[in-house]
Amino acid sequence: MGRGRWLGIALALLARQATAQARVDERWPLDSGGSVRIVSPSGSIRVLGWDADSLAVSARLEQRGGGRFSAAGDAHVRKLVVDPAVGSAELEVHVPRGATVWLKSVSARIEVEGVDGTLDLSTQGGSIRVLGTPQDVTAETMDGSVELAGGTARARVKTVSGDILLRGASQDLGASTLSGHIVVRAAGWQRGGTGVQRGKFASVTGDISFDGELGRVGSVELESQSGTVVVRVPATTVADFDVLTIGGAITNHLGDAQPKPGTAGTGQELRFSSGAVGSGAQVTARTFKGAILLERK
């Protein structure tokens, strides 16, 4: 074997060593309602709530070119940063259940479980998954999917092409996407009511599906330019329905009321109540070209 080939093998081995993983295990005091800010460009980030007034980090870092992990702050606020030069990083962060968590990434997968405080989560290409009953959630990603499972007092979710799955109950729930699909499975009890008490869901080309319970006097709005909108609720639901499509069709399996031609001469519209008018929830559905389907659950 020639000297040049031996040199190539040696350089490859050195490169592999240069990207060896480093381990981080740190712990600091943190107030039960403290704030944690996390910045990590890629890899995975898992945040877990626990019954301790402390913050703990366990991480594996793929060290490239001298990048490092840093932490600064006190028992009220602490910031954790993974240098972009590190490459991929796998973080597991334990925080007090009532903590506020702010998290930003480029492509990392984000998972949060058991945190009851406020969550502000952002990643460009990674997915976001939240399990539990946080007080307030903001979740944004461009290409990744978002799943909220459990229940929230308030949640706002936004994607460009990623799908959105919302499971559980919420006082105030909102989601929007350009081309992703939105699926809402509303069930359970959350801070004073069942299902979704107030919801607003919008897409441009993606389909929207609402399946489940409405708050007794709640309101839900669904709007899409060209996606299909499906509303599936229990037969016992009492609500006023206001449905309109400019160029699509409306199908109603919730009662005898049938759509009529739109007032502008195109599309269809349908207004009816499944109980005494004004005594229940309000459901509003709008599309430009997409179909609208109302079904019993």
C-alpha atoms as a printed R data frame, in Angstrom:
    type eleno elety resid chain resno       x      y      z
1   ATOM     1    CA   MET     A     1   0.000  0.000  0.000
2   ATOM     2    CA   GLY     A     2   1.420  3.382 -0.977
3   ATOM     3    CA   ARG     A     3   2.439  6.111  1.414
4   ATOM     4    CA   GLY     A     4  -0.353  8.379  0.107
5   ATOM     5    CA   ARG     A     5  -3.016  5.836  0.940
6   ATOM     6    CA   TRP     A     6  -1.649  5.305  4.461
7   ATOM     7    CA   LEU     A     7  -1.697  9.055  4.934
8   ATOM     8    CA   GLY     A     8  -5.354  9.207  3.861
9   ATOM     9    CA   ILE     A     9  -6.330  6.522  6.380
10  ATOM    10    CA   ALA     A    10  -4.458  8.319  9.149
11  ATOM    11    CA   LEU     A    11  -6.208 11.597  8.377
12  ATOM    12    CA   ALA     A    12  -9.604  9.878  8.402
13  ATOM    13    CA   LEU     A    13  -8.894  8.401 11.840
14  ATOM    14    CA   LEU     A    14  -7.843 11.798 13.140
15  ATOM    15    CA   ALA     A    15 -11.048 13.333 11.788
16  ATOM    16    CA   ARG     A    16 -13.104 10.698 13.577
17  ATOM    17    CA   GLN     A    17 -11.306 11.468 16.824
18  ATOM    18    CA   ALA     A    18 -11.861 15.198 16.267
19  ATOM    19    CA   THR     A    19 -15.630 14.664 16.270
20  ATOM    20    CA   ALA     A    20 -15.626 12.466 19.372
21  ATOM    21    CA   GLN     A    21 -18.461 12.996 21.826
22  ATOM    22    CA   ALA     A    22 -18.069 14.865 25.101
23  ATOM    23    CA   ARG     A    23 -20.311 14.356 28.147
24  ATOM    24    CA   VAL     A    24 -21.842 17.125 30.261
25  ATOM    25    CA   ASP     A    25 -23.551 16.568 33.637
26  ATOM    26    CA   GLU     A    26 -24.338 19.720 35.624
27  ATOM    27    CA   ARG     A    27 -26.832 20.829 38.281
28  ATOM    28    CA   TRP     A    28 -27.775 24.233 39.733
29  ATOM    29    CA   PRO     A    29 -30.423 25.609 42.135
30  ATOM    30    CA   LEU     A    30 -33.511 27.052 40.377
31  ATOM    31    CA   ASP     A    31 -36.651 28.576 41.871
32  ATOM    32    CA   SER     A    32 -39.876 26.598 41.474
33  ATOM    33    CA   GLY     A    33 -41.131 29.340 39.129
34  ATOM    34    CA   GLY     A    34 -37.747 30.138 37.607
35  ATOM    35    CA   SER     A    35 -36.916 30.660 33.954
36  ATOM    36    CA   VAL     A    36 -34.690 28.577 31.689
37  ATOM    37    CA   ARG     A    37 -33.455 29.672 28.263
38  ATOM    38    CA   ILE     A    38 -31.978 26.975 26.013
39  ATOM    39    CA   VAL     A    39 -30.185 27.471 22.690
40  ATOM    40    CA   SER     A    40 -28.982 24.390 20.814
41  ATOM    41    CA   PRO     A    41 -28.679 24.330 16.999
42  ATOM    42    CA   SER     A    42 -29.159 20.643 16.177
43  ATOM    43    CA   GLY     A    43 -29.678 17.161 17.556
44  ATOM    44    CA   SER     A    44 -32.360 16.633 20.212
45  ATOM    45    CA   ILE     A    45 -33.602 18.502 23.279
46  ATOM    46    CA   ARG     A    46 -35.724 16.821 25.945
47  ATOM    47    CA   VAL     A    47 -37.083 18.902 28.829
48  ATOM    48    CA   LEU     A    48 -38.656 17.109 31.799
49  ATOM    49    CA   GLY     A    49 -40.499 18.649 34.742
50  ATOM    50    CA   TRP     A    50 -39.690 17.331 38.208
51  ATOM    51    CA   ASP     A    51 -40.530 18.051 41.861
52  ATOM    52    CA   ALA     A    52 -37.227 19.669 42.775
53  ATOM    53    CA   ASP     A    53 -36.043 23.282 43.019
54  ATOM    54    CA   SER     A    54 -33.093 22.662 40.757
55  ATOM    55    CA   LEU     A    55 -32.023 22.509 37.129
56  ATOM    56    CA   ALA     A    56 -30.073 19.505 35.858
57  ATOM    57    CA   VAL     A    57 -28.486 19.000 32.451
58  ATOM    58    CA   SER     A    58 -27.213 15.791 30.933
59  ATOM    59    CA   ALA     A    59 -25.769 16.173 27.446
60  ATOM    60    CA   ARG     A    60 -23.723 14.422 24.807
61  ATOM    61    CA   LEU     A    61 -21.926 16.803 22.476
62  ATOM    62    CA   GLU     A    62 -20.394 15.978 19.121
63  ATOM    63    CA   GLN     A    63 -17.373 18.237 19.413
64  ATOM    64    CA   ARG     A    64 -16.218 19.741 16.157
65  ATOM    65    CA   GLY     A    65 -13.694 22.523 15.911
66  ATOM    66    CA   GLY     A    66 -13.595 23.523 19.561
67  ATOM    67    CA   GLY     A    67 -17.295 24.220 20.187
68  ATOM    68    CA   ARG     A    68 -18.515 24.015 23.770
69  ATOM    69    CA   PHE     A    69 -21.482 24.038 26.154
70  ATOM    70    CA   SER     A    70 -21.939 27.039 28.442
71  ATOM    71    CA   ALA     A    71 -24.298 27.991 31.267
72  ATOM    72    CA   ALA     A    72 -24.838 31.303 33.035
73  ATOM    73    CA   GLY     A    73 -27.350 32.788 35.441
74  ATOM    74    CA   ASP     A    74 -28.702 32.357 38.953
75  ATOM    75    CA   ALA     A    75 -31.553 30.671 40.818
76  ATOM    76    CA   HIS     A    76 -34.103 32.905 39.062
77  ATOM    77    CA   VAL     A    77 -32.945 32.720 35.440
78  ATOM    78    CA   ARG     A    78 -30.398 30.467 33.773
79  ATOM    79    CA   LYS     A    79 -29.316 30.254 30.136
80  ATOM    80    CA   LEU     A    80 -27.900 27.112 28.523
81  ATOM    81    CA   VAL     A    81 -26.102 27.456 25.192
82  ATOM    82    CA   VAL     A    82 -24.577 24.895 22.844
83  ATOM    83    CA   ASP     A    83 -22.059 26.516 20.507
84  ATOM    84    CA   PRO     A    84 -22.916 25.909 16.809
85  ATOM    85    CA   ALA     A    85 -19.360 24.635 16.332
86  ATOM    86    CA   VAL     A    86 -20.224 21.644 18.534
87  ATOM    87    CA   GLY     A    87 -22.317 20.069 15.795
88  ATOM    88    CA   SER     A    88 -25.099 17.757 16.948
89  ATOM    89    CA   ALA     A    89 -25.994 17.702 20.658
90  ATOM    90    CA   GLU     A    90 -28.344 15.522 22.691
91  ATOM    91    CA   LEU     A    91 -29.669 17.388 25.727
92  ATOM    92    CA   GLU     A    92 -31.841 16.166 28.585
93  ATOM    93    CA   VAL     A    93 -32.837 18.993 30.908
94  ATOM    94    CA   HIS     A    94 -34.771 18.613 34.168
95  ATOM    95    CA   VAL     A    95 -36.574 21.735 35.416
96  ATOM    96    CA   PRO     A    96 -39.057 22.487 38.230
97  ATOM    97    CA   ARG     A    97 -42.607 21.741 37.051
98  ATOM    98    CA   GLY     A    98 -43.668 25.372 37.353
99  ATOM    99    CA   ALA     A    99 -40.712 26.759 35.401
100 ATOM   100    CA   THR     A   100 -40.868 28.941 32.306
101 ATOM   101    CA   VAL     A   101 -38.931 27.421 29.395
102 ATOM   102    CA   TRP     A   102 -37.749 29.363 26.330
103 ATOM   103    CA   LEU     A   103 -36.099 27.180 23.715
104 ATOM   104    CA   LYS     A   104 -34.640 27.966 20.298
105 ATOM   105    CA   SER     A   105 -33.038 25.665 17.723
106 ATOM   106    CA   VAL     A   106 -32.322 25.331 14.030
107 ATOM   107    CA   SER     A   107 -33.085 21.667 13.440
108 ATOM   108    CA   ALA     A   108 -33.227 19.876 16.798
109 ATOM   109    CA   ARG     A   109 -36.124 17.625 17.785
110 ATOM   110    CA   ILE     A   110 -37.832 19.141 20.820
111 ATOM   111    CA   GLU     A   111 -39.788 17.224 23.454
112 ATOM   112    CA   VAL     A   112 -41.204 18.687 26.672
113 ATOM   113    CA   GLU     A   113 -42.973 16.598 29.292
114 ATOM   114    CA   GLY     A   114 -44.443 17.379 32.693
115 ATOM   115    CA   VAL     A   115 -43.823 21.151 32.726
116 ATOM   116    CA   ASP     A   116 -46.807 23.170 34.007
117 ATOM   117    CA   GLY     A   117 -45.411 26.661 33.418
118 ATOM   118    CA   THR     A   118 -45.040 28.688 30.221
119 ATOM   119    CA   LEU     A   119 -43.357 27.197 27.142
120 ATOM   120    CA   ASP     A   120 -41.951 29.167 24.192
121 ATOM   121    CA   LEU     A   121 -40.505 26.692 21.672
122 ATOM   122    CA   SER     A   122 -39.004 27.400 18.254
123 ATOM   123    CA   THR     A   123 -37.138 25.275 15.708
124 ATOM   124    CA   GLN     A   124 -36.808 25.766 11.974
125 ATOM   125    CA   GLY     A   125 -36.616 22.188 10.769
126 ATOM   126    CA   GLY     A   126 -37.156 20.003 13.817
127 ATOM   127    CA   SER     A   127 -40.323 18.575 15.333
128 ATOM   128    CA   ILE     A   128 -41.963 19.718 18.586
129 ATOM   129    CA   ARG     A   129 -43.824 17.464 21.022
130 ATOM   130    CA   VAL     A   130 -45.364 18.610 24.306
131 ATOM   131    CA   LEU     A   131 -46.898 16.184 26.819
132 ATOM   132    CA   GLY     A   132 -48.674 17.442 29.925
133 ATOM   133    CA   THR     A   133 -50.698 20.443 31.045
134 ATOM   134    CA   PRO     A   134 -48.626 23.625 30.637
135 ATOM   135    CA   GLN     A   135 -50.273 26.943 31.419
136 ATOM   136    CA   ASP     A   136 -49.236 28.575 28.145
137 ATOM   137    CA   VAL     A   137 -47.583 27.207 24.990
138 ATOM   138    CA   THR     A   138 -46.141 28.922 21.932
139 ATOM   139    CA   ALA     A   139 -44.685 26.448 19.409
140 ATOM   140    CA   GLU     A   140 -43.310 27.381 15.999
141 ATOM   141    CA   THR     A   141 -41.511 25.372 13.327
142 ATOM   142    CA   MET     A   142 -41.177 25.671  9.577
143 ATOM   143    CA   ASP     A   143 -40.902 22.114  8.266
144 ATOM   144    CA   GLY     A   144 -41.296 19.995 11.378
145 ATOM   145    CA   SER     A   145 -44.478 18.630 12.924
146 ATOM   146    CA   VAL     A   146 -46.022 19.802 16.201
147 ATOM   147    CA   GLU     A   147 -47.946 17.697 18.713
148 ATOM   148    CA   LEU     A   148 -49.545 18.939 21.932
149 ATOM   149    CA   ALA     A   149 -51.031 16.195 24.093
150 ATOM   150    CA   GLY     A   150 -52.734 16.739 27.432
151 ATOM   151    CA   GLY     A   151 -54.258 20.160 27.893
152 ATOM   152    CA   THR     A   152 -53.403 23.850 28.088
153 ATOM   153    CA   ALA     A   153 -54.959 27.062 29.287
154 ATOM   154    CA   ARG     A   154 -53.635 28.768 26.153
155 ATOM   155    CA   ALA     A   155 -51.695 27.499 23.130
156 ATOM   156    CA   ARG     A   156 -50.558 29.001 19.835
157 ATOM   157    CA   VAL     A   157 -49.002 26.741 17.192
158 ATOM   158    CA   LYS     A   158 -47.610 27.785 13.834
159 ATOM   159    CA   THR     A   159 -45.922 25.866 10.985
160 ATOM   160    CA   VAL     A   160 -45.174 26.385  7.314
161 ATOM   161    CA   SER     A   161 -45.418 22.822  5.983
162 ATOM   162    CA   GLY     A   162 -45.404 20.738  9.150
163 ATOM   163    CA   ASP     A   163 -48.492 18.875 10.363
164 ATOM   164    CA   ILE     A   164 -50.145 19.885 13.643
165 ATOM   165    CA   LEU     A   165 -51.799 17.449 16.074
166 ATOM   166    CA   LEU     A   166 -53.595 18.877 19.122
167 ATOM   167    CA   ARG     A   167 -54.961 16.368 21.654
168 ATOM   168    CA   GLY     A   168 -56.750 17.129 24.895
169 ATOM   169    CA   ALA     A   169 -58.652 20.081 26.323
170 ATOM   170    CA   SER     A   170 -57.911 23.785 26.166
171 ATOM   171    CA   GLN     A   171 -59.387 27.104 27.210
172 ATOM   172    CA   ASP     A   172 -57.847 29.000 24.297
173 ATOM   173    CA   LEU     A   173 -56.330 27.079 21.388
174 ATOM   174    CA   GLY     A   174 -55.017 28.412 18.082
175 ATOM   175    CA   ALA     A   175 -53.105 26.873 15.169
176 ATOM   176    CA   SER     A   176 -52.120 28.019 11.691
177 ATOM   177    CA   THR     A   177 -50.173 26.502  8.798
178 ATOM   178    CA   LEU     A   178 -49.453 27.145  5.157
179 ATOM   179    CA   SER     A   179 -49.582 23.612  3.734
180 ATOM   180    CA   GLY     A   180 -49.572 21.286  6.733
181 ATOM   181    CA   HIS     A   181 -52.614 19.440  8.077
182 ATOM   182    CA   ILE     A   182 -54.260 20.454 11.357
183 ATOM   183    CA   VAL     A   183 -55.933 17.737 13.447
184 ATOM   184    CA   VAL     A   184 -57.706 18.621 16.700
185 ATOM   185    CA   ARG     A   185 -58.891 15.817 19.001
186 ATOM   186    CA   ALA     A   186 -60.693 17.662 21.764
187 ATOM   187    CA   ALA     A   187 -61.518 15.713 24.908
188 ATOM   188    CA   GLY     A   188 -61.255 15.894 28.660
189 ATOM   189    CA   TRP     A   189 -61.469 18.691 31.184
190 ATOM   190    CA   GLN     A   190 -59.191 21.707 31.403
191 ATOM   191    CA   ARG     A   191 -59.382 24.560 33.905
192 ATOM   192    CA   GLY     A   192 -63.116 25.078 34.092
193 ATOM   193    CA   GLY     A   193 -64.511 23.343 31.010
194 ATOM   194    CA   THR     A   194 -64.491 20.342 28.705
195 ATOM   195    CA   GLY     A   195 -62.985 20.003 25.246
196 ATOM   196    CA   VAL     A   196 -61.997 23.200 23.465
197 ATOM   197    CA   GLN     A   197 -63.643 26.275 24.946
198 ATOM   198    CA   ARG     A   198 -62.237 28.681 22.384
199 ATOM   199    CA   GLY     A   199 -60.373 27.673 19.220
200 ATOM   200    CA   LYS     A   200 -59.202 29.216 15.971
201 ATOM   201    CA   PHE     A   201 -57.591 27.127 13.221
202 ATOM   202    CA   ALA     A   202 -56.418 28.338  9.805
203 ATOM   203    CA   SER     A   203 -54.583 26.970  6.767
204 ATOM   204    CA   VAL     A   204 -53.891 27.951  3.184
205 ATOM   205    CA   THR     A   205 -53.785 24.583  1.391
206 ATOM   206    CA   GLY     A   206 -53.771 22.121  4.283
207 ATOM   207    CA   ASP     A   207 -56.806 20.200  5.552
208 ATOM   208    CA   ILE     A   208 -58.323 20.952  8.966
209 ATOM   209    CA   SER     A   209 -60.085 18.345 11.107
210 ATOM   210    CA   PHE     A   210 -61.829 19.079 14.415
211 ATOM   211    CA   ASP     A   211 -62.919 15.935 16.234
212 ATOM   212    CA   GLY     A   212 -64.364 16.016 19.726
213 ATOM   213    CA   GLU     A   213 -65.988 18.124 22.379
214 ATOM   214    CA   LEU     A   214 -66.861 21.815 22.399
215 ATOM   215    CA   GLY     A   215 -67.078 23.943 25.507
216 ATOM   216    CA   ARG     A   216 -70.733 24.440 26.479
217 ATOM   217    CA   VAL     A   217 -70.680 28.119 25.504
218 ATOM   218    CA   GLY     A   218 -67.398 28.019 23.604
219 ATOM   219    CA   SER     A   219 -66.548 29.065 20.077
220 ATOM   220    CA   VAL     A   220 -64.533 27.403 17.322
221 ATOM   221    CA   GLU     A   221 -63.476 28.981 14.025
222 ATOM   222    CA   LEU     A   222 -62.009 26.989 11.121
223 ATOM   223    CA   GLU     A   223 -60.785 28.614  7.918
224 ATOM   224    CA   SER     A   224 -58.908 27.328  4.857
225 ATOM   225    CA   GLN     A   225 -58.271 28.635  1.372
226 ATOM   226    CA   SER     A   226 -58.290 25.317 -0.511
227 ATOM   227    CA   GLY     A   227 -58.068 22.617  2.138
228 ATOM   228    CA   THR     A   228 -60.952 20.425  3.294
229 ATOM   229    CA   VAL     A   229 -62.541 21.285  6.652
230 ATOM   230    CA   VAL     A   230 -64.114 18.484  8.720
231 ATOM   231    CA   VAL     A   231 -66.061 19.061 11.945
232 ATOM   232    CA   ARG     A   232 -66.947 15.897 13.869
233 ATOM   233    CA   VAL     A   233 -68.761 16.357 17.199
234 ATOM   234    CA   PRO     A   234 -70.911 14.186 19.516
235 ATOM   235    CA   ALA     A   235 -74.589 13.897 18.601
236 ATOM   236    CA   THR     A   236 -75.489 15.584 21.901
237 ATOM   237    CA   THR     A   237 -73.596 18.773 20.990
238 ATOM   238    CA   VAL     A   238 -75.638 21.969 21.283
239 ATOM   239    CA   ALA     A   239 -74.250 24.651 18.988
240 ATOM   240    CA   ASP     A   240 -75.012 27.269 16.362
241 ATOM   241    CA   PHE     A   241 -73.317 26.494 13.032
242 ATOM   242    CA   ASP     A   242 -72.343 29.155 10.474
243 ATOM   243    CA   VAL     A   243 -70.768 27.524  7.397
244 ATOM   244    CA   LEU     A   244 -69.723 29.137  4.117
245 ATOM   245    CA   THR     A   245 -67.650 28.125  1.082
246 ATOM   246    CA   ILE     A   246 -67.005 30.300 -1.967
247 ATOM   247    CA   GLY     A   247 -66.221 27.556 -4.453
248 ATOM   248    CA   GLY     A   248 -66.539 24.266 -2.585
249 ATOM   249    CA   ALA     A   249 -69.395 22.090 -1.320
250 ATOM   250    CA   ILE     A   250 -70.962 21.628  2.114
251 ATOM   251    CA   THR     A   251 -72.131 18.242  3.417
252 ATOM   252    CA   ASN     A   252 -74.160 18.128  6.647
253 ATOM   253    CA   HIS     A   253 -74.682 14.899  8.612
254 ATOM   254    CA   LEU     A   254 -75.482 16.637 11.909
255 ATOM   255    CA   GLY     A   255 -79.124 17.302 11.118
256 ATOM   256    CA   ASP     A   256 -81.736 17.871  8.444
257 ATOM   257    CA   ALA     A   257 -80.622 21.358  7.441
258 ATOM   258    CA   GLN     A   258 -79.157 21.478  3.946
259 ATOM   259    CA   PRO     A   259 -76.883 24.087  2.344
260 ATOM   260    CA   LYS     A   260 -78.207 26.640 -0.099
261 ATOM   261    CA   PRO     A   261 -76.452 28.513 -2.913
262 ATOM   262    CA   GLY     A   262 -74.232 31.368 -1.801
263 ATOM   263    CA   THR     A   263 -75.619 34.898 -1.943
264 ATOM   264    CA   ALA     A   264 -72.935 35.849 -4.491
265 ATOM   265    CA   GLY     A   265 -74.121 33.107 -6.843
266 ATOM   266    CA   THR     A   266 -71.194 30.784 -6.151
267 ATOM   267    CA   GLY     A   267 -70.432 28.269 -3.444
268 ATOM   268    CA   GLN     A   268 -72.774 27.277 -0.635
269 ATOM   269    CA   GLU     A   269 -73.797 28.455  2.817
270 ATOM   270    CA   LEU     A   270 -75.488 26.806  5.771
271 ATOM   271    CA   ARG     A   271 -76.734 28.192  9.078
272 ATOM   272    CA   PHE     A   272 -78.546 26.079 11.664
273 ATOM   273    CA   SER     A   273 -78.670 25.242 15.370
274 ATOM   274    CA   SER     A   274 -78.561 21.805 16.979
275 ATOM   275    CA   GLY     A   275 -80.462 23.153 20.002
276 ATOM   276    CA   ALA     A   276 -82.081 26.386 21.119
277 ATOM   277    CA   VAL     A   277 -80.449 29.277 19.247
278 ATOM   278    CA   GLY     A   278 -77.784 30.966 21.331
279 ATOM   279    CA   SER     A   279 -77.874 28.363 24.101
280 ATOM   280    CA   GLY     A   280 -74.687 26.500 23.217
281 ATOM   281    CA   ALA     A   281 -71.372 26.792 21.431
282 ATOM   282    CA   GLN     A   282 -70.656 28.660 18.205
283 ATOM   283    CA   VAL     A   283 -69.005 26.910 15.229
284 ATOM   284    CA   THR     A   284 -67.864 28.939 12.220
285 ATOM   285    CA   ALA     A   285 -66.299 27.280  9.150
286 ATOM   286    CA   ARG     A   286 -65.060 29.052  6.014
287 ATOM   287    CA   THR     A   287 -63.270 27.914  2.850
288 ATOM   288    CA   PHE     A   288 -62.557 29.472 -0.506
289 ATOM   289    CA   LYS     A   289 -62.295 26.345 -2.661
290 ATOM   290    CA   GLY     A   290 -62.253 23.497 -0.167
291 ATOM   291    CA   ALA     A   291 -65.139 21.271  0.894
292 ATOM   292    CA   ILE     A   292 -66.729 21.419  4.359
293 ATOM   293    CA   LEU     A   293 -68.056 18.275  6.050
294 ATOM   294    CA   LEU     A   294 -70.121 18.200  9.274
295 ATOM   295    CA   GLU     A   295 -70.385 14.772 10.934
296 ATOM   296    CA   ARG     A   296 -71.504 13.041 14.122
297 ATOM   297    CA   LYS     A   297 -68.746 11.549 16.235
